[in-house]
Amino acid sequence: MEQRRTRRFKLQLPLSITRQGADRVALAGYTENISSSGVLFTAEREPDLGGPIEYVITLNHEGAQSVNLRCMGKVLRTDRVLSGVEHQRLAFQIAATLERYEFVRERAPAGTSAAR
């Protein structure tokens, strides 16, 4: 029986990888599940195992103002999977730690007022 330290929540949210190791990148993906100590997500490129990773999870992607969670951690595991509508596209399922995070709100476009 698998025992985890923290509870995982099955959430499919947009995610973007912004840094892998020392390299700035722009890779899109989706979360599979999230806990207070890590996240499992799918992306189209495999990061370096054990390396640092920075990723942004969009929590409120359908609202008037996006709320993003900027996360820093390290890559624990990667697995090749087939994804897409007909499961014909190669992707990677990535498990990463959630060591530090901060909430980031996108600024409202110039000339508009943002509700607080």
Coordinates of N, CA and C in Angstrom, one line a residue:
M1 N 0.8 -1.2 0.0 CA 0.0 0.0 0.0 C 0.9 1.2 0.0
E2 N 0.6 2.2 -0.9 CA 1.3 3.4 -1.0 C 0.9 4.4 0.1
Q3 N 1.9 4.9 0.8 CA 1.6 5.9 1.9 C 2.4 7.2 1.6
R4 N 1.7 8.3 1.5 CA 2.2 9.6 1.2 C 2.2 10.4 2.5
R5 N 3.1 11.4 2.6 CA 3.2 12.2 3.8 C 2.0 13.3 3.7
T6 N 1.6 13.7 2.5 CA 0.6 14.7 2.4 C -0.5 14.3 1.5
R7 N -1.7 14.8 1.6 CA -2.8 14.5 0.8 C -2.6 15.1 -0.6
R8 N -3.0 14.4 -1.6 CA -2.9 14.9 -3.0 C -4.3 15.2 -3.5
F9 N -4.4 16.3 -4.3 CA -5.7 16.7 -4.8 C -5.6 16.6 -6.3
K10 N -6.5 15.9 -6.9 CA -6.6 15.7 -8.4 C -7.1 17.0 -9.0
L11 N -6.2 17.8 -9.6 CA -6.6 19.0 -10.2 C -5.9 19.1 -11.6
Q12 N -6.7 19.4 -12.6 CA -6.1 19.7 -13.9 C -6.1 21.1 -14.2
L13 N -5.0 21.8 -14.0 CA -4.8 23.2 -14.2 C -3.7 23.5 -15.2
P14 N -3.8 24.6 -15.9 CA -2.7 25.0 -16.8 C -1.4 25.3 -16.0
L15 N -0.3 24.8 -16.6 CA 1.0 25.0 -16.0 C 2.0 25.4 -17.0
S16 N 2.9 26.2 -16.7 CA 4.0 26.6 -17.6 C 5.3 26.4 -16.9
I17 N 6.3 25.8 -17.5 CA 7.6 25.6 -17.0 C 8.4 26.8 -17.4
T18 N 9.0 27.6 -16.5 CA 9.7 28.8 -16.9 C 11.2 28.7 -16.7
R19 N 11.7 27.7 -16.0 CA 13.1 27.5 -15.9 C 13.4 26.0 -15.6
Q20 N 14.4 25.5 -16.3 CA 14.9 24.1 -16.1 C 16.4 24.3 -15.8
G21 N 16.8 23.9 -14.6 CA 18.2 24.1 -14.3 C 18.6 25.6 -14.4
A22 N 19.6 26.0 -15.2 CA 20.0 27.4 -15.3 C 19.3 28.0 -16.6
D23 N 18.6 27.2 -17.3 CA 18.0 27.7 -18.6 C 16.6 28.2 -18.4
R24 N 16.3 29.4 -19.0 CA 15.0 29.9 -19.1 C 14.3 29.2 -20.3
V25 N 13.1 28.7 -20.0 CA 12.3 28.0 -21.0 C 10.8 28.5 -21.0
A26 N 10.1 28.1 -22.0 CA 8.6 28.4 -22.0 C 7.9 27.1 -22.5
L27 N 7.6 26.3 -21.6 CA 6.9 25.0 -21.9 C 5.6 24.9 -21.2
A28 N 4.6 24.5 -22.0 CA 3.2 24.4 -21.4 C 2.9 23.0 -21.0
G29 N 2.0 22.9 -20.0 CA 1.6 21.6 -19.6 C 0.3 21.7 -18.7
Y30 N -0.1 20.6 -18.1 CA -1.2 20.6 -17.2 C -0.9 19.7 -16.0
T31 N -1.4 20.2 -14.8 CA -1.2 19.4 -13.6 C -2.1 18.2 -13.6
E32 N -1.7 17.2 -13.0 CA -2.5 15.9 -12.8 C -3.0 15.9 -11.3
N33 N -2.0 16.2 -10.4 CA -2.4 16.3 -9.0 C -1.4 17.2 -8.3
I34 N -1.9 17.7 -7.1 CA -1.1 18.7 -6.4 C -1.2 18.3 -4.9
S35 N -0.1 18.5 -4.2 CA -0.1 18.4 -2.7 C 0.7 19.6 -2.2
S36 N 0.8 19.7 -0.8 CA 1.6 20.8 -0.2 C 3.1 20.6 -0.4
S37 N 3.5 19.4 -0.9 CA 4.9 19.2 -1.0 C 5.4 18.9 -2.5
G38 N 4.4 18.8 -3.4 CA 4.8 18.5 -4.8 C 3.7 18.5 -5.7
V39 N 4.0 18.3 -7.0 CA 3.0 18.3 -8.1 C 3.4 17.3 -9.1
L40 N 2.4 16.7 -9.7 CA 2.6 15.8 -10.8 C 1.9 16.4 -12.0
F41 N 2.7 16.6 -13.1 CA 2.1 17.3 -14.3 C 2.7 16.6 -15.6
T42 N 2.0 17.0 -16.7 CA 2.4 16.5 -18.0 C 2.9 17.6 -18.8
A43 N 4.0 17.4 -19.5 CA 4.6 18.4 -20.4 C 5.2 17.7 -21.6
E44 N 5.5 18.4 -22.7 CA 6.0 17.8 -23.9 C 7.5 17.6 -24.0
R45 N 8.2 18.1 -23.0 CA 9.7 18.0 -23.0 C 10.1 17.4 -21.6
E46 N 11.1 16.6 -21.6 CA 11.6 16.0 -20.4 C 12.7 16.8 -19.8
P47 N 12.5 17.2 -18.5 CA 13.5 18.0 -17.8 C 14.6 17.1 -17.2
D48 N 15.7 17.7 -16.8 CA 16.8 16.9 -16.2 C 16.3 16.3 -14.8
L49 N 16.5 15.0 -14.6 CA 16.1 14.4 -13.4 C 17.0 14.9 -12.3
G50 N 16.4 15.3 -11.2 CA 17.2 15.8 -10.0 C 17.5 17.3 -10.1
G51 N 17.3 17.9 -11.3 CA 17.6 19.3 -11.4 C 16.6 20.3 -10.9
P52 N 16.9 21.5 -10.7 CA 16.0 22.5 -10.3 C 15.0 22.8 -11.4
I53 N 13.8 23.2 -11.0 CA 12.7 23.6 -11.9 C 11.9 24.7 -11.3
E54 N 11.4 25.6 -12.2 CA 10.5 26.6 -11.8 C 9.3 26.5 -12.7
Y55 N 8.1 26.6 -12.1 CA 6.9 26.4 -12.9 C 5.8 27.3 -12.3
V56 N 4.9 27.7 -13.1 CA 3.8 28.5 -12.7 C 2.5 27.8 -13.0
I57 N 1.6 27.7 -12.0 CA 0.3 27.0 -12.1 C -0.7 28.1 -12.1
T58 N -1.6 28.2 -13.1 CA -2.6 29.2 -13.2 C -3.9 28.6 -12.4
L59 N -4.2 29.3 -11.3 CA -5.3 28.8 -10.5 C -6.7 29.3 -10.9
N60 N -6.7 30.5 -11.5 CA -8.0 31.1 -11.8 C -8.0 31.4 -13.3
H61 N -7.9 30.4 -14.2 CA -7.7 30.7 -15.6 C -9.0 31.2 -16.3
E62 N -10.1 31.0 -15.7 CA -11.4 31.5 -16.4 C -11.9 32.7 -15.8
G63 N -11.3 33.3 -14.8 CA -11.8 34.5 -14.2 C -11.3 35.8 -14.9
A64 N -11.8 36.9 -14.4 CA -11.4 38.2 -15.0 C -9.9 38.5 -14.8
Q65 N -9.3 38.1 -13.7 CA -7.9 38.3 -13.4 C -7.3 37.0 -13.0
S66 N -6.2 36.6 -13.7 CA -5.6 35.3 -13.4 C -4.8 35.4 -12.1
V67 N -4.8 34.3 -11.3 CA -4.0 34.2 -10.1 C -3.1 33.0 -10.4
N68 N -1.8 33.3 -10.3 CA -0.8 32.3 -10.6 C 0.0 31.9 -9.4
L69 N 0.4 30.7 -9.3 CA 1.3 30.2 -8.2 C 2.6 29.9 -8.8
R70 N 3.6 30.7 -8.5 CA 5.0 30.5 -9.0 C 5.7 29.6 -8.1
C71 N 6.2 28.5 -8.6 CA 6.8 27.4 -7.7 C 8.2 27.1 -8.1
M72 N 9.0 26.8 -7.1 CA 10.4 26.4 -7.3 C 10.5 25.0 -6.6
G73 N 11.2 24.1 -7.3 CA 11.4 22.8 -6.7 C 12.5 22.0 -7.5
K74 N 12.4 20.7 -7.4 CA 13.3 19.9 -8.2 C 12.6 18.7 -8.8
V75 N 13.1 18.2 -9.9 CA 12.5 17.1 -10.6 C 12.8 15.8 -9.9
L76 N 11.8 15.1 -9.5 CA 12.0 13.8 -8.8 C 11.9 12.6 -9.7
R77 N 11.0 12.7 -10.7 CA 10.7 11.5 -11.6 C 10.2 12.0 -12.9
T78 N 10.5 11.3 -14.0 CA 9.8 11.5 -15.3 C 9.5 10.2 -15.9
D79 N 8.3 10.1 -16.5 CA 7.8 8.9 -17.2 C 7.3 9.3 -18.6
R80 N 7.6 8.6 -19.6 CA 7.0 8.8 -20.9 C 5.6 8.3 -20.9
V81 N 4.7 9.2 -21.5 CA 3.3 8.8 -21.6 C 2.8 9.3 -23.0
L82 N 1.6 8.7 -23.4 CA 1.0 9.2 -24.6 C -0.2 10.1 -24.1
S83 N -0.3 11.3 -24.8 CA -1.3 12.3 -24.4 C -2.0 12.8 -25.6
G84 N -2.9 13.7 -25.4 CA -3.7 14.2 -26.5 C -5.0 13.6 -26.6
V85 N -5.8 14.1 -27.5 CA -7.2 13.6 -27.6 C -7.2 12.1 -27.9
E86 N -6.4 11.6 -28.9 CA -6.4 10.2 -29.3 C -5.2 9.5 -28.7
H87 N -4.5 10.1 -27.7 CA -3.3 9.4 -27.1 C -2.3 9.0 -28.1
Q88 N -2.0 10.0 -29.0 CA -1.0 9.7 -30.1 C 0.2 10.6 -30.0
R89 N 0.3 11.5 -29.0 CA 1.4 12.4 -28.9 C 2.2 12.0 -27.7
L90 N 3.5 11.9 -27.9 CA 4.5 11.6 -26.8 C 4.6 12.8 -25.8
A91 N 4.5 12.5 -24.6 CA 4.7 13.6 -23.6 C 5.4 13.0 -22.4
F92 N 5.6 13.8 -21.3 CA 6.3 13.3 -20.1 C 5.5 13.6 -18.9
Q93 N 5.3 12.7 -18.1 CA 4.7 12.9 -16.8 C 5.8 13.2 -15.8
I94 N 5.7 14.3 -15.1 CA 6.8 14.8 -14.3 C 6.4 15.0 -12.9
A95 N 7.1 14.4 -11.9 CA 6.9 14.7 -10.5 C 8.0 15.6 -10.0
A96 N 7.5 16.7 -9.4 CA 8.5 17.7 -8.9 C 8.1 18.1 -7.5
T97 N 9.1 18.5 -6.7 CA 8.8 19.0 -5.4 C 8.3 20.4 -5.5
L98 N 7.7 20.8 -4.4 CA 7.2 22.2 -4.2 C 7.9 22.8 -3.0
E99 N 9.1 23.3 -3.2 CA 9.9 23.7 -2.1 C 9.6 25.2 -1.7
R100 N 9.4 26.0 -2.6 CA 9.0 27.5 -2.4 C 7.9 27.9 -3.4
Y101 N 7.1 28.8 -3.0 CA 6.1 29.3 -3.9 C 5.7 30.7 -3.5
E102 N 5.1 31.4 -4.5 CA 4.5 32.8 -4.2 C 3.3 33.0 -5.1
F103 N 2.3 33.7 -4.6 CA 1.2 34.0 -5.5 C 1.5 35.2 -6.3
V104 N 1.2 35.2 -7.6 CA 1.5 36.3 -8.5 C 0.2 36.6 -9.2
R105 N -0.2 37.9 -9.1 CA -1.4 38.3 -9.9 C -1.0 39.0 -11.1
E106 N -1.6 38.7 -12.2 CA -1.3 39.5 -13.5 C -1.9 40.9 -13.3
R107 N -1.2 41.8 -13.8 CA -1.6 43.2 -13.8 C -2.7 43.4 -14.8
A108 N -3.7 44.3 -14.5 CA -4.8 44.6 -15.4 C -4.2 45.4 -16.5
P109 N -4.7 45.3 -17.8 CA -4.2 46.1 -18.9 C -4.4 47.6 -18.6
A110 N -3.5 48.4 -19.2 CA -3.5 49.8 -19.0 C -4.8 50.4 -19.4
G111 N -5.3 51.3 -18.6 CA -6.6 52.0 -18.9 C -7.8 51.3 -18.3
T112 N -7.6 50.2 -17.6 CA -8.7 49.5 -16.9 C -8.4 49.5 -15.4
S113 N -9.4 49.4 -14.7 CA -9.3 49.3 -13.2 C -9.5 47.9 -12.8
A114 N -8.6 47.4 -11.9 CA -8.7 46.1 -11.4 C -9.5 46.1 -10.1
A115 N -10.5 45.2 -9.9 CA -11.2 45.0 -8.7 C -10.4 44.4 -7.7
R116 N -10.5 44.9 -6.4 CA -9.7 44.3 -5.3 C -10.5 43.6 -4.4

